XYZ file of C-alpha atoms in Angstrom:
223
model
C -0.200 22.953 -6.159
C 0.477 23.419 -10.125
C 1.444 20.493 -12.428
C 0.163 16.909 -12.755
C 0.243 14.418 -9.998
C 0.765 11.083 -10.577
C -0.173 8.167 -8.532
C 1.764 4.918 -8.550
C 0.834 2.417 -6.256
C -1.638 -0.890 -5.825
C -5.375 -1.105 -4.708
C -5.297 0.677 -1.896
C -4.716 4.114 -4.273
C -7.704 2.894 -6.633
C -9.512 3.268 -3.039
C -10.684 -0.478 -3.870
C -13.609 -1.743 -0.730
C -14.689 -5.117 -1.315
C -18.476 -6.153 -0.859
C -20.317 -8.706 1.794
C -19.409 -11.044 -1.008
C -16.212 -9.852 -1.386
C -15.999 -8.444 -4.854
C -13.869 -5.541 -5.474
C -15.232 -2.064 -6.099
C -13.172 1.158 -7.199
C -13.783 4.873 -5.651
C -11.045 6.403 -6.477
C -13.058 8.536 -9.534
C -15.551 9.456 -7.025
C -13.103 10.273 -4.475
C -10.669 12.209 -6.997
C -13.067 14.351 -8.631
C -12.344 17.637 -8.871
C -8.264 17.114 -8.871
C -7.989 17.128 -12.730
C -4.387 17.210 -12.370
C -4.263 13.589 -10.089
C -3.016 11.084 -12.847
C -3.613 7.478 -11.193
C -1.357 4.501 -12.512
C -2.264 2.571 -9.683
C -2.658 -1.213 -10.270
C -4.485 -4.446 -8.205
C -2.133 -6.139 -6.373
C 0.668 -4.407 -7.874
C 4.324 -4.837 -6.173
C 7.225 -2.203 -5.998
C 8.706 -4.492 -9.000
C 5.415 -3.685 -10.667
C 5.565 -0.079 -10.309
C 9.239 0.438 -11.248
C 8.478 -1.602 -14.292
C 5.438 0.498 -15.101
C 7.345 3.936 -14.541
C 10.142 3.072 -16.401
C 7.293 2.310 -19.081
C 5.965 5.571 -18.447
C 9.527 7.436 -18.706
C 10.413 6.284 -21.969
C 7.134 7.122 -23.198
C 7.745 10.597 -21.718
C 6.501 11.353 -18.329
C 4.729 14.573 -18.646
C 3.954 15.128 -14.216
C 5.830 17.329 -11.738
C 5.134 14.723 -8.785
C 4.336 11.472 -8.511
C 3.436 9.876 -5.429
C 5.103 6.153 -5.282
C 2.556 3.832 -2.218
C 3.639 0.016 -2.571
C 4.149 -2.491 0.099
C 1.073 -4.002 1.304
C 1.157 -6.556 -1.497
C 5.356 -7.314 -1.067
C 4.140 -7.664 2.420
C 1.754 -10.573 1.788
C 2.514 -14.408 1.816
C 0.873 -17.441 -0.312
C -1.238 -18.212 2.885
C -2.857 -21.561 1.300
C 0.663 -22.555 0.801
C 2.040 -22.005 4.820
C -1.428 -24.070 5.612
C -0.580 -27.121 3.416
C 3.030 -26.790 4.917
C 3.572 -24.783 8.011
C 6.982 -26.249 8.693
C 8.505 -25.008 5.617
C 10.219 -21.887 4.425
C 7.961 -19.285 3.155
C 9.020 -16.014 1.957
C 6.996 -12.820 1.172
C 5.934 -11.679 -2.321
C 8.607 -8.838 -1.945
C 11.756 -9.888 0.483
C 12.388 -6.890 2.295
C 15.600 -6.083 1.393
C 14.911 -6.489 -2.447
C 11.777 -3.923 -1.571
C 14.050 -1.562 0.020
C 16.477 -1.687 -3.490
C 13.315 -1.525 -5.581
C 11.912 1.465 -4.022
C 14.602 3.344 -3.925
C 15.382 2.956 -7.634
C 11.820 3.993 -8.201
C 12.535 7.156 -6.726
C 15.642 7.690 -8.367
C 14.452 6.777 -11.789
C 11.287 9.588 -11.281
C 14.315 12.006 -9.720
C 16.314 11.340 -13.167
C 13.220 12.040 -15.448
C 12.809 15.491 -13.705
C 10.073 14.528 -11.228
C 9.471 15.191 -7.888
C 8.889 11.518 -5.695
C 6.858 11.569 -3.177
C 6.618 8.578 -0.783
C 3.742 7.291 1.490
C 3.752 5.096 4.965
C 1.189 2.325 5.073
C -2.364 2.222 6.089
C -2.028 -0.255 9.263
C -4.062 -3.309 8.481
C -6.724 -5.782 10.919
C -4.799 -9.297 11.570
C -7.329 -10.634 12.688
C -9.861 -9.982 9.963
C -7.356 -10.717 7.432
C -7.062 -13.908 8.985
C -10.463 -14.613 8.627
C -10.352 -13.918 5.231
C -8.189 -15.790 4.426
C -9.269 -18.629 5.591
C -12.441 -18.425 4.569
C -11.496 -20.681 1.163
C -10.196 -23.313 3.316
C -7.371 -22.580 4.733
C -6.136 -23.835 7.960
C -6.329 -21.281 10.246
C -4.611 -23.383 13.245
C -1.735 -24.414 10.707
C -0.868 -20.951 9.768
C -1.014 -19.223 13.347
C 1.567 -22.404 14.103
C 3.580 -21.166 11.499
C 3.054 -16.771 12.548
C 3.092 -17.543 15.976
C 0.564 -15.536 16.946
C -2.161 -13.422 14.554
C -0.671 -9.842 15.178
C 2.676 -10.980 13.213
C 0.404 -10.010 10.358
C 0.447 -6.756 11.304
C 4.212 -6.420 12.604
C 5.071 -7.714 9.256
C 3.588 -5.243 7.294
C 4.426 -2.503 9.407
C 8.021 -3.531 8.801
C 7.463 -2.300 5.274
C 5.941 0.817 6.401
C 9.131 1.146 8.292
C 11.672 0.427 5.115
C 9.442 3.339 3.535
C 10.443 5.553 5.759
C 14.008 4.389 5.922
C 14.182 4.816 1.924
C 12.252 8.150 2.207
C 15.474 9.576 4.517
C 17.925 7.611 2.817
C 17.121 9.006 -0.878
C 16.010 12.985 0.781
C 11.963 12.155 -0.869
C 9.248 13.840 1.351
C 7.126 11.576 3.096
C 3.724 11.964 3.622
C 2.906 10.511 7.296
C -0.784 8.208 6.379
C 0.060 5.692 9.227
C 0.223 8.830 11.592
C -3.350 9.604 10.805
C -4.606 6.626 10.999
C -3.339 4.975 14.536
C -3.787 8.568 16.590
C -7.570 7.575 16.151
C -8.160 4.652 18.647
C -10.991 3.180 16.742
C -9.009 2.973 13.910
C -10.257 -0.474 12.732
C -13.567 1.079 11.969
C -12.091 2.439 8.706
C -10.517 -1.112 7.872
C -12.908 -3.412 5.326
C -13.832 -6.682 6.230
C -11.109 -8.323 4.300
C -8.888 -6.542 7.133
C -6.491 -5.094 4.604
C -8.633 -2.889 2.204
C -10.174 0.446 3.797
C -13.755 1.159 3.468
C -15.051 4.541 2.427
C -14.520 6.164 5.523
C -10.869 4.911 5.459
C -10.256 6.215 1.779
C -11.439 9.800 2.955
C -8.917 9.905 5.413
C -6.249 8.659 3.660
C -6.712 10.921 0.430
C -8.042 13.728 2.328
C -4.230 13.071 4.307
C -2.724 13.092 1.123
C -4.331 16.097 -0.063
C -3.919 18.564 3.298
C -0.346 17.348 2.745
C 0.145 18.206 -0.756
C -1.649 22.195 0.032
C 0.683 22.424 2.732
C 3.625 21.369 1.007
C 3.639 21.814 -2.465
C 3.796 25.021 -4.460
């Protein structure tokens, strides 16, 4: 692979693992060393709206990179969880509405297309519902009042996979390549091993697999 390589995309491309105390630390450096080319833009908690907003920054600063990988969803995924346990009868709606993600996405692509560079897109990392409802509950939250509003703890996961899914949709819709990081993580059946004890963060393990995936990808594909 010749050219530079950008990554756009939230904490999960910074290869962020929180600690027992659950402070955030960064690997990606570590983890990217020796890929001078790989030109990360990725951003905490960052949303698709996020990342079109920072590569349209980008392009009209001139965007000197052949491909740029484009890895959002988990955060448009998420929900204000302390607000469904103070009112689990009410409406709630996800950072990102899905159909609003799907529009976003895909004029990220475009937008990278337009300036002459080659979009790349990436399906999720699955996540651990139940340790991400542990965690979030662990400030107070009501974890009875929330699984009254989810129905039961795996919607967690069935709603972020549903993003995972639009990925994929946009990645055939708009022709982009898609590189399969789901795949490699759910043929292993201890694949919760490589998922931090927030349950939606990898740990170091997790991060090999996913850029290492990335990576055998990108030799096998790319010129």
């Amino acid at each position: 692979m010749t050219g530079s390589f950008y990554l756009y995309g939230d904490s999960l491309l910074k290869a962020t693992v929180p600690d027992e105390e659950f402070r955030y630390h960064f690997h990606a450096p570590e983890l990217l060393s020796g890929h001078p080319e790989v030109v990360s833009r990725a951003m905490m908690g960052a949303t698709v709206r996020k990342g079109l907003q920072l590569v349209q920054r980008d392009a009209s600063r001139g965007l000197d990179a052949r491909y740029a990988l484009v890895g959002y969803g988990g955060n448009d995924s998420d929900f204000d969880w302390q607000a469904i346990s103070d009112d689990p009868g009410a409406e709630h709606k996800p950072k990102t509405e899905l159909p609003e993600f799907r529009r976003l996405l895909g004029e990220t692509v475009e937008l990278l297309r337009q300036k002459g560079v080659q979009p790349l897109l990436m399906t999720l990392p699955p996540i651990d519902a139940e340790k991400y409802l542990r965690f979030i509950c662990r400030g107070g939250a009501d974890r009875g009042r929330i699984l009254s509003w989810l129905g039961d703890c795996q919607m967690i996961y069935r709603y972020q996979e549903l993003y995972s899914d639009t990925v994929s949709a946009v990645a055939a819709e708009h022709g982009v390549p898609l590189i399969p990081v789901r795949r490699a993580f759910l043929w292993d059946l201890n694949y919760c091993r490589m998922i931090s004890a927030d349950g939606i963060h990898l740990n170091l393990e997790g991060y090999r697999r996913l850029f290492g995936t990335i990576a055998d990808w990108a030799r096998e594909h790319l010129a």
